[in-house]
Amino acid sequence: MILPIYIYGQPVLRKESVDITADYPELKELIANMYETLAASEGIGLAAPQIGKNIRVVIIDLDPLGEDFPEYKGFRKTYINPHIIEVDEDSEKESMEEGCLSLPGIHEKVTRPTRIHVQYMDEDFNVYDEWVTGYLARVMQHEFDHLDAKMFIDRISPLRKQLVKNKLKALTQGKYHCSYRTKPLRK
């Protein structure tokens, strides 16, 4: 089932998410719905707060990039209770334009570290502890930020944030266009 994406202004996007246990109700169905929603919205990552759930669940599907980046062919992964344990401060930082399904029409350059240490579980609650680099590290940081009540606009300069202020206000008023189902803030 395709779920609506919660748009900037929705309180759920600014609330920290909680870890879950293997007995979380209908988790497999929720994850399947998240993948269907992600495909319908043509994104590459989706965090549970973006569909109205403050739980630490993220999906990442980099397969659509597989033609240009063969290393991502078939890459489709679920992260349960993910946490960034540390950032490699010695790794270079890279600036790249980011967008977000919860912020339609807004794209800004965000500087992020290129190497991070993460811990997470898969759908079967197997535990992983690994260092991640490159583009996947960026996508993980973007999506995991959602779990910590942050969005990429929180990581741009005050000047750039001032420049997108009107666009953000328009989002809270439901004044935006996108091709996927959304749940705007209703005042």
JSON list of C-alpha atoms in Angstrom, two decimals:
[
{"chain": "A", "resi": 1, "resn": "MET", "atom": "CA", "xyz": [0.00, 0.00, 0.00]},
{"chain": "A", "resi": 2, "resn": "ILE", "atom": "CA", "xyz": [1.33, 3.42, -0.93]},
{"chain": "A", "resi": 3, "resn": "LEU", "atom": "CA", "xyz": [1.41, 5.64, 2.13]},
{"chain": "A", "resi": 4, "resn": "PRO", "atom": "CA", "xyz": [1.35, 9.45, 2.15]},
{"chain": "A", "resi": 5, "resn": "ILE", "atom": "CA", "xyz": [4.67, 11.22, 2.75]},
{"chain": "A", "resi": 6, "resn": "TYR", "atom": "CA", "xyz": [4.51, 13.66, 5.66]},
{"chain": "A", "resi": 7, "resn": "ILE", "atom": "CA", "xyz": [5.52, 17.16, 4.57]},
{"chain": "A", "resi": 8, "resn": "TYR", "atom": "CA", "xyz": [7.64, 19.73, 6.40]},
{"chain": "A", "resi": 9, "resn": "GLY", "atom": "CA", "xyz": [5.66, 21.25, 9.27]},
{"chain": "A", "resi": 10, "resn": "GLN", "atom": "CA", "xyz": [4.22, 17.92, 10.43]},
{"chain": "A", "resi": 11, "resn": "PRO", "atom": "CA", "xyz": [5.15, 17.53, 14.14]},
{"chain": "A", "resi": 12, "resn": "VAL", "atom": "CA", "xyz": [6.16, 13.86, 13.64]},
{"chain": "A", "resi": 13, "resn": "LEU", "atom": "CA", "xyz": [9.18, 15.05, 11.62]},
{"chain": "A", "resi": 14, "resn": "ARG", "atom": "CA", "xyz": [10.53, 16.98, 14.62]},
{"chain": "A", "resi": 15, "resn": "LYS", "atom": "CA", "xyz": [10.11, 14.26, 17.22]},
{"chain": "A", "resi": 16, "resn": "GLU", "atom": "CA", "xyz": [12.88, 11.78, 18.06]},
{"chain": "A", "resi": 17, "resn": "SER", "atom": "CA", "xyz": [12.18, 8.21, 17.06]},
{"chain": "A", "resi": 18, "resn": "VAL", "atom": "CA", "xyz": [12.43, 5.21, 19.37]},
{"chain": "A", "resi": 19, "resn": "ASP", "atom": "CA", "xyz": [14.07, 1.82, 18.95]},
{"chain": "A", "resi": 20, "resn": "ILE", "atom": "CA", "xyz": [11.71, -1.09, 18.33]},
{"chain": "A", "resi": 21, "resn": "THR", "atom": "CA", "xyz": [11.74, -4.79, 19.19]},
{"chain": "A", "resi": 22, "resn": "ALA", "atom": "CA", "xyz": [11.11, -7.82, 16.99]},
{"chain": "A", "resi": 23, "resn": "ASP", "atom": "CA", "xyz": [7.50, -7.99, 18.20]},
{"chain": "A", "resi": 24, "resn": "TYR", "atom": "CA", "xyz": [6.62, -4.58, 16.73]},
{"chain": "A", "resi": 25, "resn": "PRO", "atom": "CA", "xyz": [3.12, -5.09, 15.23]},
{"chain": "A", "resi": 26, "resn": "GLU", "atom": "CA", "xyz": [2.98, -5.80, 11.49]},
{"chain": "A", "resi": 27, "resn": "LEU", "atom": "CA", "xyz": [6.61, -4.74, 10.91]},
{"chain": "A", "resi": 28, "resn": "LYS", "atom": "CA", "xyz": [7.09, -6.77, 7.71]},
{"chain": "A", "resi": 29, "resn": "GLU", "atom": "CA", "xyz": [3.93, -5.22, 6.23]},
{"chain": "A", "resi": 30, "resn": "LEU", "atom": "CA", "xyz": [5.07, -1.74, 7.24]},
{"chain": "A", "resi": 31, "resn": "ILE", "atom": "CA", "xyz": [8.45, -2.25, 5.58]},
{"chain": "A", "resi": 32, "resn": "ALA", "atom": "CA", "xyz": [6.81, -3.59, 2.40]},
{"chain": "A", "resi": 33, "resn": "ASN", "atom": "CA", "xyz": [4.53, -0.52, 2.34]},
{"chain": "A", "resi": 34, "resn": "MET", "atom": "CA", "xyz": [7.55, 1.73, 2.82]},
{"chain": "A", "resi": 35, "resn": "TYR", "atom": "CA", "xyz": [9.28, 0.19, -0.22]},
{"chain": "A", "resi": 36, "resn": "GLU", "atom": "CA", "xyz": [6.12, 0.57, -2.29]},
{"chain": "A", "resi": 37, "resn": "THR", "atom": "CA", "xyz": [5.80, 4.20, -1.15]},
{"chain": "A", "resi": 38, "resn": "LEU", "atom": "CA", "xyz": [9.46, 4.89, -1.93]},
{"chain": "A", "resi": 39, "resn": "ALA", "atom": "CA", "xyz": [9.13, 3.45, -5.44]},
{"chain": "A", "resi": 40, "resn": "ALA", "atom": "CA", "xyz": [5.97, 5.46, -6.11]},
{"chain": "A", "resi": 41, "resn": "SER", "atom": "CA", "xyz": [7.67, 8.68, -5.01]},
{"chain": "A", "resi": 42, "resn": "GLU", "atom": "CA", "xyz": [10.85, 7.93, -6.97]},
{"chain": "A", "resi": 43, "resn": "GLY", "atom": "CA", "xyz": [13.09, 8.43, -3.94]},
{"chain": "A", "resi": 44, "resn": "ILE", "atom": "CA", "xyz": [16.12, 6.48, -2.78]},
{"chain": "A", "resi": 45, "resn": "GLY", "atom": "CA", "xyz": [15.54, 6.57, 0.98]},
{"chain": "A", "resi": 46, "resn": "LEU", "atom": "CA", "xyz": [12.65, 6.77, 3.40]},
{"chain": "A", "resi": 47, "resn": "ALA", "atom": "CA", "xyz": [12.56, 7.02, 7.18]},
{"chain": "A", "resi": 48, "resn": "ALA", "atom": "CA", "xyz": [9.55, 5.96, 9.26]},
{"chain": "A", "resi": 49, "resn": "PRO", "atom": "CA", "xyz": [8.83, 9.52, 10.52]},
{"chain": "A", "resi": 50, "resn": "GLN", "atom": "CA", "xyz": [8.21, 10.48, 6.89]},
{"chain": "A", "resi": 51, "resn": "ILE", "atom": "CA", "xyz": [5.19, 8.17, 6.93]},
{"chain": "A", "resi": 52, "resn": "GLY", "atom": "CA", "xyz": [4.05, 9.30, 10.37]},
{"chain": "A", "resi": 53, "resn": "LYS", "atom": "CA", "xyz": [5.75, 6.71, 12.60]},
{"chain": "A", "resi": 54, "resn": "ASN", "atom": "CA", "xyz": [8.33, 7.75, 15.21]},
{"chain": "A", "resi": 55, "resn": "ILE", "atom": "CA", "xyz": [10.20, 4.45, 15.12]},
{"chain": "A", "resi": 56, "resn": "ARG", "atom": "CA", "xyz": [13.82, 3.83, 14.09]},
{"chain": "A", "resi": 57, "resn": "VAL", "atom": "CA", "xyz": [13.21, 2.20, 10.70]},
{"chain": "A", "resi": 58, "resn": "VAL", "atom": "CA", "xyz": [14.82, 3.33, 7.45]},
{"chain": "A", "resi": 59, "resn": "ILE", "atom": "CA", "xyz": [14.84, 1.83, 3.98]},
{"chain": "A", "resi": 60, "resn": "ILE", "atom": "CA", "xyz": [17.37, 2.66, 1.28]},
{"chain": "A", "resi": 61, "resn": "ASP", "atom": "CA", "xyz": [17.04, 1.60, -2.36]},
{"chain": "A", "resi": 62, "resn": "LEU", "atom": "CA", "xyz": [19.99, 2.67, -4.52]},
{"chain": "A", "resi": 63, "resn": "ASP", "atom": "CA", "xyz": [19.14, 0.26, -7.35]},
{"chain": "A", "resi": 64, "resn": "PRO", "atom": "CA", "xyz": [17.66, 3.09, -9.49]},
{"chain": "A", "resi": 65, "resn": "LEU", "atom": "CA", "xyz": [21.23, 4.53, -9.60]},
{"chain": "A", "resi": 66, "resn": "GLY", "atom": "CA", "xyz": [22.65, 1.17, -10.75]},
{"chain": "A", "resi": 67, "resn": "GLU", "atom": "CA", "xyz": [22.94, 2.12, -14.40]},
{"chain": "A", "resi": 68, "resn": "ASP", "atom": "CA", "xyz": [25.31, 5.00, -13.66]},
{"chain": "A", "resi": 69, "resn": "PHE", "atom": "CA", "xyz": [26.82, 3.45, -10.51]},
{"chain": "A", "resi": 70, "resn": "PRO", "atom": "CA", "xyz": [27.16, -0.34, -10.98]},
{"chain": "A", "resi": 71, "resn": "GLU", "atom": "CA", "xyz": [28.16, -0.80, -7.31]},
{"chain": "A", "resi": 72, "resn": "TYR", "atom": "CA", "xyz": [24.55, 0.07, -6.35]},
{"chain": "A", "resi": 73, "resn": "LYS", "atom": "CA", "xyz": [22.86, -2.35, -8.75]},
{"chain": "A", "resi": 74, "resn": "GLY", "atom": "CA", "xyz": [20.41, -4.38, -6.66]},
{"chain": "A", "resi": 75, "resn": "PHE", "atom": "CA", "xyz": [21.17, -2.39, -3.47]},
{"chain": "A", "resi": 76, "resn": "ARG", "atom": "CA", "xyz": [18.02, -2.39, -1.36]},
{"chain": "A", "resi": 77, "resn": "LYS", "atom": "CA", "xyz": [18.34, -2.52, 2.40]},
{"chain": "A", "resi": 78, "resn": "THR", "atom": "CA", "xyz": [16.29, -2.10, 5.56]},
{"chain": "A", "resi": 79, "resn": "TYR", "atom": "CA", "xyz": [17.84, -0.58, 8.69]},
{"chain": "A", "resi": 80, "resn": "ILE", "atom": "CA", "xyz": [16.17, -1.18, 12.03]},
{"chain": "A", "resi": 81, "resn": "ASN", "atom": "CA", "xyz": [17.28, 0.78, 15.10]},
{"chain": "A", "resi": 82, "resn": "PRO", "atom": "CA", "xyz": [20.18, 2.36, 13.20]},
{"chain": "A", "resi": 83, "resn": "HIS", "atom": "CA", "xyz": [22.58, 4.63, 15.03]},
{"chain": "A", "resi": 84, "resn": "ILE", "atom": "CA", "xyz": [25.66, 6.50, 13.88]},
{"chain": "A", "resi": 85, "resn": "ILE", "atom": "CA", "xyz": [28.26, 5.54, 16.48]},
{"chain": "A", "resi": 86, "resn": "GLU", "atom": "CA", "xyz": [30.97, 7.86, 15.26]},
{"chain": "A", "resi": 87, "resn": "VAL", "atom": "CA", "xyz": [32.06, 10.00, 12.35]},
{"chain": "A", "resi": 88, "resn": "ASP", "atom": "CA", "xyz": [35.55, 9.60, 10.96]},
{"chain": "A", "resi": 89, "resn": "GLU", "atom": "CA", "xyz": [36.79, 13.13, 11.63]},
{"chain": "A", "resi": 90, "resn": "ASP", "atom": "CA", "xyz": [39.88, 12.42, 9.52]},
{"chain": "A", "resi": 91, "resn": "SER", "atom": "CA", "xyz": [37.82, 11.56, 6.44]},
{"chain": "A", "resi": 92, "resn": "GLU", "atom": "CA", "xyz": [37.16, 14.32, 3.99]},
{"chain": "A", "resi": 93, "resn": "LYS", "atom": "CA", "xyz": [33.90, 16.18, 4.04]},
{"chain": "A", "resi": 94, "resn": "GLU", "atom": "CA", "xyz": [31.97, 16.47, 0.82]},
{"chain": "A", "resi": 95, "resn": "SER", "atom": "CA", "xyz": [29.40, 19.02, -0.26]},
{"chain": "A", "resi": 96, "resn": "MET", "atom": "CA", "xyz": [26.55, 17.73, -2.42]},
{"chain": "A", "resi": 97, "resn": "GLU", "atom": "CA", "xyz": [23.04, 18.82, -3.28]},
{"chain": "A", "resi": 98, "resn": "GLU", "atom": "CA", "xyz": [20.33, 17.02, -1.34]},
{"chain": "A", "resi": 99, "resn": "GLY", "atom": "CA", "xyz": [16.59, 16.92, -1.61]},
{"chain": "A", "resi": 100, "resn": "CYS", "atom": "CA", "xyz": [13.96, 15.23, 0.52]},
{"chain": "A", "resi": 101, "resn": "LEU", "atom": "CA", "xyz": [10.53, 13.73, -0.11]},
{"chain": "A", "resi": 102, "resn": "SER", "atom": "CA", "xyz": [9.27, 15.71, 2.90]},
{"chain": "A", "resi": 103, "resn": "LEU", "atom": "CA", "xyz": [10.60, 18.95, 1.41]},
{"chain": "A", "resi": 104, "resn": "PRO", "atom": "CA", "xyz": [9.34, 18.90, -2.20]},
{"chain": "A", "resi": 105, "resn": "GLY", "atom": "CA", "xyz": [10.93, 21.54, -4.42]},
{"chain": "A", "resi": 106, "resn": "ILE", "atom": "CA", "xyz": [13.82, 22.32, -2.06]},
{"chain": "A", "resi": 107, "resn": "HIS", "atom": "CA", "xyz": [17.38, 21.28, -2.92]},
{"chain": "A", "resi": 108, "resn": "GLU", "atom": "CA", "xyz": [20.46, 22.59, -1.15]},
{"chain": "A", "resi": 109, "resn": "LYS", "atom": "CA", "xyz": [24.13, 21.72, -0.85]},
{"chain": "A", "resi": 110, "resn": "VAL", "atom": "CA", "xyz": [24.90, 19.91, 2.40]},
{"chain": "A", "resi": 111, "resn": "THR", "atom": "CA", "xyz": [28.40, 19.14, 3.67]},
{"chain": "A", "resi": 112, "resn": "ARG", "atom": "CA", "xyz": [28.75, 15.73, 5.30]},
{"chain": "A", "resi": 113, "resn": "PRO", "atom": "CA", "xyz": [31.59, 13.41, 6.31]},
{"chain": "A", "resi": 114, "resn": "THR", "atom": "CA", "xyz": [32.36, 10.67, 3.78]},
{"chain": "A", "resi": 115, "resn": "ARG", "atom": "CA", "xyz": [32.94, 7.90, 6.35]},
{"chain": "A", "resi": 116, "resn": "ILE", "atom": "CA", "xyz": [30.76, 6.89, 9.30]},
{"chain": "A", "resi": 117, "resn": "HIS", "atom": "CA", "xyz": [30.55, 4.02, 11.80]},
{"chain": "A", "resi": 118, "resn": "VAL", "atom": "CA", "xyz": [27.02, 2.62, 12.10]},
{"chain": "A", "resi": 119, "resn": "GLN", "atom": "CA", "xyz": [25.19, -0.05, 14.05]},
{"chain": "A", "resi": 120, "resn": "TYR", "atom": "CA", "xyz": [21.82, -1.39, 12.97]},
{"chain": "A", "resi": 121, "resn": "MET", "atom": "CA", "xyz": [19.68, -4.50, 12.57]},
{"chain": "A", "resi": 122, "resn": "ASP", "atom": "CA", "xyz": [18.18, -6.01, 9.43]},
{"chain": "A", "resi": 123, "resn": "GLU", "atom": "CA", "xyz": [14.56, -7.14, 9.06]},
{"chain": "A", "resi": 124, "resn": "ASP", "atom": "CA", "xyz": [15.38, -10.36, 10.94]},
{"chain": "A", "resi": 125, "resn": "PHE", "atom": "CA", "xyz": [17.00, -8.39, 13.77]},
{"chain": "A", "resi": 126, "resn": "ASN", "atom": "CA", "xyz": [20.52, -9.58, 12.95]},
{"chain": "A", "resi": 127, "resn": "VAL", "atom": "CA", "xyz": [22.98, -7.01, 14.31]},
{"chain": "A", "resi": 128, "resn": "TYR", "atom": "CA", "xyz": [25.51, -5.19, 12.09]},
{"chain": "A", "resi": 129, "resn": "ASP", "atom": "CA", "xyz": [28.40, -2.96, 13.07]},
{"chain": "A", "resi": 130, "resn": "GLU", "atom": "CA", "xyz": [30.27, -1.42, 10.13]},
{"chain": "A", "resi": 131, "resn": "TRP", "atom": "CA", "xyz": [32.07, 1.52, 8.63]},
{"chain": "A", "resi": 132, "resn": "VAL", "atom": "CA", "xyz": [30.32, 2.98, 5.60]},
{"chain": "A", "resi": 133, "resn": "THR", "atom": "CA", "xyz": [31.86, 5.33, 3.02]},
{"chain": "A", "resi": 134, "resn": "GLY", "atom": "CA", "xyz": [30.94, 7.43, 0.02]},
{"chain": "A", "resi": 135, "resn": "TYR", "atom": "CA", "xyz": [27.47, 8.08, -1.30]},
{"chain": "A", "resi": 136, "resn": "LEU", "atom": "CA", "xyz": [25.84, 5.40, 0.88]},
{"chain": "A", "resi": 137, "resn": "ALA", "atom": "CA", "xyz": [27.28, 7.14, 3.98]},
{"chain": "A", "resi": 138, "resn": "ARG", "atom": "CA", "xyz": [25.63, 10.39, 2.80]},
{"chain": "A", "resi": 139, "resn": "VAL", "atom": "CA", "xyz": [22.25, 8.74, 2.23]},
{"chain": "A", "resi": 140, "resn": "MET", "atom": "CA", "xyz": [22.42, 7.00, 5.62]},
{"chain": "A", "resi": 141, "resn": "GLN", "atom": "CA", "xyz": [23.23, 10.28, 7.37]},
{"chain": "A", "resi": 142, "resn": "HIS", "atom": "CA", "xyz": [20.34, 12.02, 5.60]},
{"chain": "A", "resi": 143, "resn": "GLU", "atom": "CA", "xyz": [17.84, 9.27, 6.50]},
{"chain": "A", "resi": 144, "resn": "PHE", "atom": "CA", "xyz": [19.14, 8.64, 10.03]},
{"chain": "A", "resi": 145, "resn": "ASP", "atom": "CA", "xyz": [18.85, 12.39, 10.68]},
{"chain": "A", "resi": 146, "resn": "HIS", "atom": "CA", "xyz": [15.07, 11.97, 10.31]},
{"chain": "A", "resi": 147, "resn": "LEU", "atom": "CA", "xyz": [15.14, 9.51, 13.21]},
{"chain": "A", "resi": 148, "resn": "ASP", "atom": "CA", "xyz": [16.82, 12.16, 15.36]},
{"chain": "A", "resi": 149, "resn": "ALA", "atom": "CA", "xyz": [14.22, 14.83, 14.46]},
{"chain": "A", "resi": 150, "resn": "LYS", "atom": "CA", "xyz": [16.55, 16.58, 11.98]},
{"chain": "A", "resi": 151, "resn": "MET", "atom": "CA", "xyz": [16.24, 17.45, 8.32]},
{"chain": "A", "resi": 152, "resn": "PHE", "atom": "CA", "xyz": [18.86, 18.43, 5.77]},
{"chain": "A", "resi": 153, "resn": "ILE", "atom": "CA", "xyz": [17.81, 22.08, 6.00]},
{"chain": "A", "resi": 154, "resn": "ASP", "atom": "CA", "xyz": [19.11, 22.05, 9.57]},
{"chain": "A", "resi": 155, "resn": "ARG", "atom": "CA", "xyz": [22.58, 21.45, 8.11]},
{"chain": "A", "resi": 156, "resn": "ILE", "atom": "CA", "xyz": [22.70, 24.38, 5.70]},
{"chain": "A", "resi": 157, "resn": "SER", "atom": "CA", "xyz": [24.13, 27.81, 6.45]},
{"chain": "A", "resi": 158, "resn": "PRO", "atom": "CA", "xyz": [21.91, 30.44, 8.13]},
{"chain": "A", "resi": 159, "resn": "LEU", "atom": "CA", "xyz": [22.07, 32.47, 4.92]},
{"chain": "A", "resi": 160, "resn": "ARG", "atom": "CA", "xyz": [20.86, 29.55, 2.75]},
{"chain": "A", "resi": 161, "resn": "LYS", "atom": "CA", "xyz": [18.14, 28.79, 5.31]},
{"chain": "A", "resi": 162, "resn": "GLN", "atom": "CA", "xyz": [16.98, 32.41, 5.12]},
{"chain": "A", "resi": 163, "resn": "LEU", "atom": "CA", "xyz": [16.83, 32.08, 1.32]},
{"chain": "A", "resi": 164, "resn": "VAL", "atom": "CA", "xyz": [14.52, 29.03, 1.50]},
{"chain": "A", "resi": 165, "resn": "LYS", "atom": "CA", "xyz": [12.37, 30.47, 4.31]},
{"chain": "A", "resi": 166, "resn": "ASN", "atom": "CA", "xyz": [9.49, 31.36, 1.96]},
{"chain": "A", "resi": 167, "resn": "LYS", "atom": "CA", "xyz": [9.55, 27.89, 0.39]},
{"chain": "A", "resi": 168, "resn": "LEU", "atom": "CA", "xyz": [9.41, 26.31, 3.84]},
{"chain": "A", "resi": 169, "resn": "LYS", "atom": "CA", "xyz": [6.48, 28.54, 4.79]},
{"chain": "A", "resi": 170, "resn": "ALA", "atom": "CA", "xyz": [4.69, 27.53, 1.58]},
{"chain": "A", "resi": 171, "resn": "LEU", "atom": "CA", "xyz": [5.15, 23.85, 2.49]},
{"chain": "A", "resi": 172, "resn": "THR", "atom": "CA", "xyz": [3.48, 24.41, 5.88]},
{"chain": "A", "resi": 173, "resn": "GLN", "atom": "CA", "xyz": [0.58, 26.07, 4.07]},
{"chain": "A", "resi": 174, "resn": "GLY", "atom": "CA", "xyz": [0.18, 23.17, 1.63]},
{"chain": "A", "resi": 175, "resn": "LYS", "atom": "CA", "xyz": [1.37, 25.30, -1.30]},
{"chain": "A", "resi": 176, "resn": "TYR", "atom": "CA", "xyz": [3.52, 22.86, -3.25]},
{"chain": "A", "resi": 177, "resn": "HIS", "atom": "CA", "xyz": [3.28, 20.41, -6.12]},
{"chain": "A", "resi": 178, "resn": "CYS", "atom": "CA", "xyz": [4.64, 16.89, -6.29]},
{"chain": "A", "resi": 179, "resn": "SER", "atom": "CA", "xyz": [3.75, 13.66, -8.05]},
{"chain": "A", "resi": 180, "resn": "TYR", "atom": "CA", "xyz": [3.34, 11.45, -4.98]},
{"chain": "A", "resi": 181, "resn": "ARG", "atom": "CA", "xyz": [0.81, 11.17, -2.13]},
{"chain": "A", "resi": 182, "resn": "THR", "atom": "CA", "xyz": [1.49, 13.57, 0.71]},
{"chain": "A", "resi": 183, "resn": "LYS", "atom": "CA", "xyz": [0.14, 14.55, 4.10]},
{"chain": "A", "resi": 184, "resn": "PRO", "atom": "CA", "xyz": [0.60, 18.29, 4.51]},
{"chain": "A", "resi": 185, "resn": "LEU", "atom": "CA", "xyz": [0.22, 20.16, 7.77]},
{"chain": "A", "resi": 186, "resn": "ARG", "atom": "CA", "xyz": [-3.43, 21.05, 8.32]},
{"chain": "A", "resi": 187, "resn": "LYS", "atom": "CA", "xyz": [-3.91, 24.10, 10.52]}
]
